[in-house]
Amino acid sequence: MAAETSIRKLPSLSGLRHRRNPLEDNPYFHPSNGFYITPSDVILAQVAYDHSAHSQSRVAYHRAGPRREIMYEPSAVKAAIVTCGGLCPGMNTVIRELVVGLWELYGVREIYGIPAGYRGFYSMKAVKLDPKAVHDWHKKGGTVLATSRGGFHLQKIVDAIHLNGYNQVYIIGGDGTMRGAVEIFKEISLRKLEVGITVIPKTVDNDVGIIDRSFGFQTAVEMAQEAISAAHVEAESAVNGIGLVKLMGRSTGHIALHATLSSRDVDCCLIPEMDFYLEGKGGLFEFLEKRLKERGHAVLVVAEGAGQEMIPRNESQKQERDESGNAVFLDVGVWFKSVLKAWWEREHPDELFTVKYIDPTYMIRAVPANATDNLYCTLLAHSAIHGVMAGYTGFVPGPINGNYAYIPLEEVAQTKNQVNTRDHKWAWVRSVTNQPDFETNVKG
Amino acid sequence: MAAETSIRKLPSLSGLRHRRNPLEDNPYFHPSNGFYITPSDVILAQVAYDHSAHSQSRVAYHRAGPRREIMYEPSAVKAAIVTCGGLCPGMNTVIRELVVGLWELYGVREIYGIPAGYRGFYSMKAVKLDPKAVHDWHKKGGTVLATSRGGFHLQKIVDAIHLNGYNQVYIIGGDGTMRGAVEIFKEISLRKLEVGITVIPKTVDNDVGIIDRSFGFQTAVEMAQEAISAAHVEAESAVNGIGLVKLMGRSTGHIALHATLSSRDVDCCLIPEMDFYLEGKGGLFEFLEKRLKERGHAVLVVAEGAGQEMIPRNESQKQERDESGNAVFLDVGVWFKSVLKAWWEREHPDELFTVKYIDPTYMIRAVPANATDNLYCTLLAHSAIHGVMAGYTGFVPGPINGNYAYIPLEEVAQTKNQVNTRDHKWAWVRSVTNQPDFETNVKG
Amino acid sequence: MAAETSIRKLPSLSGLRHRRNPLEDNPYFHPSNGFYITPSDVILAQVAYDHSAHSQSRVAYHRAGPRREIMYEPSAVKAAIVTCGGLCPGMNTVIRELVVGLWELYGVREIYGIPAGYRGFYSMKAVKLDPKAVHDWHKKGGTVLATSRGGFHLQKIVDAIHLNGYNQVYIIGGDGTMRGAVEIFKEISLRKLEVGITVIPKTVDNDVGIIDRSFGFQTAVEMAQEAISAAHVEAESAVNGIGLVKLMGRSTGHIALHATLSSRDVDCCLIPEMDFYLEGKGGLFEFLEKRLKERGHAVLVVAEGAGQEMIPRNESQKQERDESGNAVFLDVGVWFKSVLKAWWEREHPDELFTVKYIDPTYMIRAVPANATDNLYCTLLAHSAIHGVMAGYTGFVPGPINGNYAYIPLEEVAQTKNQVNTRDHKWAWVRSVTNQPDFETNVKG
Amino acid sequence: MAAETSIRKLPSLSGLRHRRNPLEDNPYFHPSNGFYITPSDVILAQVAYDHSAHSQSRVAYHRAGPRREIMYEPSAVKAAIVTCGGLCPGMNTVIRELVVGLWELYGVREIYGIPAGYRGFYSMKAVKLDPKAVHDWHKKGGTVLATSRGGFHLQKIVDAIHLNGYNQVYIIGGDGTMRGAVEIFKEISLRKLEVGITVIPKTVDNDVGIIDRSFGFQTAVEMAQEAISAAHVEAESAVNGIGLVKLMGRSTGHIALHATLSSRDVDCCLIPEMDFYLEGKGGLFEFLEKRLKERGHAVLVVAEGAGQEMIPRNESQKQERDESGNAVFLDVGVWFKSVLKAWWEREHPDELFTVKYIDPTYMIRAVPANATDNLYCTLLAHSAIHGVMAGYTGFVPGPINGNYAYIPLEEVAQTKNQVNTRDHKWAWVRSVTNQPDFETNVKG
């Protein structure tokens, strides 16, 4: 079974001169053979395949890590670090490790934090950073550089990069930020500027494609357990009590899925990837009626993006967009609370019924990274530095099948990591919750 | 300086025969002298006084604890335990210790849990309880007996008590529940029923008068820290970020005050006991403007009952009452979010501004009691049992100046423990937050 | 029933001139009447008494709090803060609040931290402190000033106090430190130095007399639960498993008692105040044998000072003293592990048996104060400041029956807060654990 | 570049009849195409390789997951579950999910827990298990089935398996247990018994080869942070303070490495894979001397297996073996405490110096799995069930490059996952701690 493997080409800066990697003299690394990664070291995208199938073409990505030769004179590097979009556990650790990594591994001394997202490039004073300044940032939630949505003016940003002489730009952000980074990368190439640009994907929803998972996701699932236990206690302590928890997940239900599987106190988990319906045979109300009869309580976990199309909107709400251009979601939790109360009022006017709605979003987003995410953020940041130093640009560092690789930015920006409601994990969620199989049930 | 002390008289059941306390034969207690409490053992209500002032009359309460003689034959005791109103950390520990205390201290074997609050007396089947059944309840949040608001039909409840032969009734509830208990007590006296009734005050707001503090309060203040830290991180990580936290406290601001003093990340703490205003000189907006300029962020803690009168209401909202007859509060957090945004829009239309609103109510109410509250709930439950066994009725057990006493139910039901905004603690809150002194500032 | 009350006299500095309290102009306090404490405001030491008993003399202490007139010109105050002895949750909060309190309440600007305990006075450079420097210390465990045992050279210390011109000395330490402070206080009086000296009692064991409880104690009991749960899991997961936890408590068993009552997973709690024996009828081995047969596992909590006299010592061990002059304890946990194994080996040579010994001491001592202790440390620090500013010296601030008072240092230094094994709490510990009543059992 | 892939052959039971997988009728799974795994579905062992290198032979393993046809009639399955060796977070989750998975996925009703490890097969009564019994086990640390070391009598165990009619055996244990399982597997094959046997690797040290990581490892690294922070506070709060933490890791330093990288409060990390020395140039004492001078404190993390050969042993200690046949380790922490004190006594007799030693082993092992490990244990247990049901035996389920596969038991039992002290991660540990490069330094 011969298998042809195509290696994803990485954009790289051409005009720079090769130099010896300072790691050679680093007191801690004294690299032995196999330490430096060569251009032919690759990571296979796909490890699970059908051995009997005729030859299939396979994809591989360049392996992350330090190269024997780098393309920058460390003393000439001027690096900019910027954080965009919503908060996510681990942002401060990534910033810290970019600063400490540039400083300790490559001897870079000009490292600047761009305040408040993309707009910071052209409207705010950059902040000089060094290991001492960022010493204990990994113990703080959020981003000390501050962040914001929107403010993306391509020309102003690239002008600012150029005027300030940044030749390495490290962007930490989600899908909206990535789309912006693609434009910045193209504009820089158009202007033939020798600027290396990389994006470290930040999405607590874990919805970025190709890489194994996004940083902060595991910390978020851990914190979600507190909200689900509280909802479970509130529901159990009431007569016909429903505990309703809204979890992050605009277009993907990974946090809801993982939190449900880890908790096992959840009766129904609703995610954006799966349609559901309320009334009639096989609907949610029928299921909740049965569950309340059996156990007297139920816990409902809903991803923020689930059922959005079912929520009635007035005209202005239909048009509304947030600063990143995303359709403004209505609070599916508040809506669920009202439709559940209306349903019960209609069906059981004289019986007790309470819905306790918990939205733990900010109490989840704002915590520091846990130990696992802290280490993951460190390896992500170092991979990014090694890649930029090697002259690569327009790439995203990330683990593929557990091994760190460099993925073309444009490829990542177009992919989405959706929950596959046909695979084992989602089947096991429904088996753990015994919730209706909305997708199969024909609406009564 | 002669000081006359008046002892608060406790109602007690007259028709019962004195019996030897089974603690005499208990393998663990073998009481020495001073172990049993006599009717002349009292607890002074006031320990701080002006030594130079001419004689003042002083109040004392009967000391809690086991009496040498009890008024029930243990095998004839049929005890009912009921939990009413909202959740509070420690409810399950109180239930557990009532059951284990009755069983182990006094050899009572007929102990019943009334499901779902007052209505459970006449509309639900009671649950037989024993130490094995309640073994690990102290590790669970909420109340395994379930609770609800309302359902208070005096005659139905007292009929049910009588028909089921309960001669000891242990009620766990807040101010609304206490008012109901006063009526039950009076009705029982009217009907000359030999039923001992006691109320263990449950109010996470710590707003019950006379006793030092209510169980669950310290656990709640501890959990509130998580919400305040999250709000602080969200605010610090934004441009002109405001972190807004709504904490429990319908008519008293104790949780907000204590959480603010313990955290020190709070810029302004608003409580029901203190009026405030938004616009003009010395108002909240002026203060927030200044704070955002100085630090770029601010954290605002608001008790749910603060500013209710400032929130516009339509007619139906003005009439609305919850099941316990309390005026339905509008969500002061949602209101604050809208007025803050409107203010900023008006004053700084082109500047970034975000309000992140966190309502951690259910994540605070639903946790199990921490170690300190666990022990406190134990001593409260045992005090209640000793009192009822001694023939007292219509009383509330609780610590007064750190010593457990029995307080007439009617006296507690009429008192409120408000924050004194003229005392040192509130002065220190304002000193820690540097917030405006609304009460002194004349509205600009 | 006339009752004569004797007020405990407080030493005070005579030679200082009365001044107006700067709190008068403080923007947050604008004191109303009743705000300032007068010399005749007192706190009764005893609130529980026998109303029928003939007149008893009663003791009262001066109430803590700000006086209308103070005895220092704030700009002339030079304050020294020192931490001695072992760590305890809350030490950093007390230091922080002494600095912020002196600065904000009284406008003091010369505040110094003495490094590493008493020795720091004469052998180390003092550290200038201000609110900015101590801003987030309350979130850190331990003491940023560092501490040590011993190094107590009276003359060198008082010389250093005098030479450096400190006129206010705030000492944070336990019983050994207090005994040293008594000598310093006497030496200062002897030399007629106008130096106010106060001790804030720091003993995680809660063994200091007269005051309600010591700071950090509640946090310690909370943390002890983690160690007891781990011991319980290890014991349950083994065949004939014993989980053995050593908790702090040199001469008093408060932490062991409170942790046992809060956890309820403990089978036997051994404290210094209670003798026990291993072999024979009613001994510990007989009890453990029975418990292992019933449940297959047992959890044993031992205070470090319990059973010390039963541990065999060689001659040098008999003489050993630590830097504070305390007899060096041998590790009762290591001893118990060996005697338990030897016992089982002897009685059941062929049966499985494991002892898992956990010493969580440093993981308990080193955590930051929880919310309750954070607030308690704040009020303790402020009480100390108000007292010293009012010219009092040689006193200890602390809550008596929930109200803050000033207690003569010499009186506190001589008292011990032991567990009363005849009272209700210890009876309930034995009732919860069903452990043998060693004190009553006659050794078989 | 043609690459020949060799698929690792799995032992399987020959004499069983193919049957339709009951998942076909399962209300939650209704498998679509691609749901069932075929024998030609494989997982590549190696995803990182040199694309330019001439053809290399590559290894692949059979992919885990349900097969269209199974080899057991569910009603005829009699499954035995046993837990051996030390505790590890997640053991109860694996047991729970084996029971719930067998019950819900395959309709198996005869599921038995073998108490107390291998010895339980022949010396204890098995415990019947069903979903209700194991309902909340995932929230408990340890193993409800209890575990023990040793008791491995091959013939007695296989006799018991045979006599009790178990035809599926699920073993949860570490390397010693795995070696035992290989013998059981061989004996079963020798006796031609139709018994499927699988081992779910349990080693909190993460030292099992081939699979990505072992369950409970991430939870352990998280808990280790508490011990390191406590050691850091104790060291910082002392004069010349050393915080010494011993972490699990008999032959591998993964927990010490990961905990050090996540915490960043560690000055030196010593692991079994790396020799080190104390005295002389480039030794540990020289480094600690320098570090204490710079910062006044240092934190030393030591894996239990590090430096064992340096600890002096008497003859009997040299011979000692534990029940699993492992050489009995001496407590490297106790040893370090004594050699550090002796060193300081020799070098700085008059200077203060304290070593605070923390052994958090049982407080780490005994906690329940965190959310990430909870999910991981679920997928491991289900993979094991699918494999046994498909007729495979003598295999270990586990993720390889993030995809679940079946690995021959004998292959896993021979591999060790050691820390590679030449790779990037260990280099970054030394860069974060700035500790000496013992391996390169020539002993002075």
mmCIF file of N, CA and C in Angstrom, chain B residues 81 144 148 242 261 287 380 435:
data_model
loop_
_atom_site.group_PDB
_atom_site.id
_atom_site.type_symbol
_atom_site.label_atom_id
_atom_site.label_comp_id
_atom_site.label_asym_id
_atom_site.label_seq_id
_atom_site.Cartn_x
_atom_site.Cartn_y
_atom_site.Cartn_z
ATOM 1 N N ILE B 81 -39.107 17.344 60.955
ATOM 2 C CA ILE B 81 -38.091 18.339 60.548
ATOM 3 C C ILE B 81 -38.504 18.871 59.184
ATOM 4 N N VAL B 144 -31.762 17.878 51.242
ATOM 5 C CA VAL B 144 -32.238 16.611 50.662
ATOM 6 C C VAL B 144 -33.752 16.485 50.863
ATOM 7 N N SER B 148 -39.530 24.757 49.544
ATOM 8 C CA SER B 148 -40.286 25.601 48.602
ATOM 9 C C SER B 148 -40.740 26.851 49.364
ATOM 10 N N ILE B 242 -15.772 47.445 33.560
ATOM 11 C CA ILE B 242 -16.430 47.415 34.874
ATOM 12 C C ILE B 242 -16.868 45.974 35.166
ATOM 13 N N LEU B 261 -14.649 43.557 52.210
ATOM 14 C CA LEU B 261 -13.520 43.723 53.141
ATOM 15 C C LEU B 261 -12.514 42.582 52.980
ATOM 16 N N PHE B 287 -17.787 59.151 40.278
ATOM 17 C CA PHE B 287 -16.754 58.334 40.942
ATOM 18 C C PHE B 287 -16.162 57.303 39.963
ATOM 19 N N LEU B 380 -25.856 24.259 66.762
ATOM 20 C CA LEU B 380 -27.212 24.830 66.676
ATOM 21 C C LEU B 380 -28.259 23.720 66.810
ATOM 22 N N GLN B 435 -14.840 54.735 48.079
ATOM 23 C CA GLN B 435 -16.062 55.095 47.344
ATOM 24 C C GLN B 435 -16.674 56.356 47.949
#
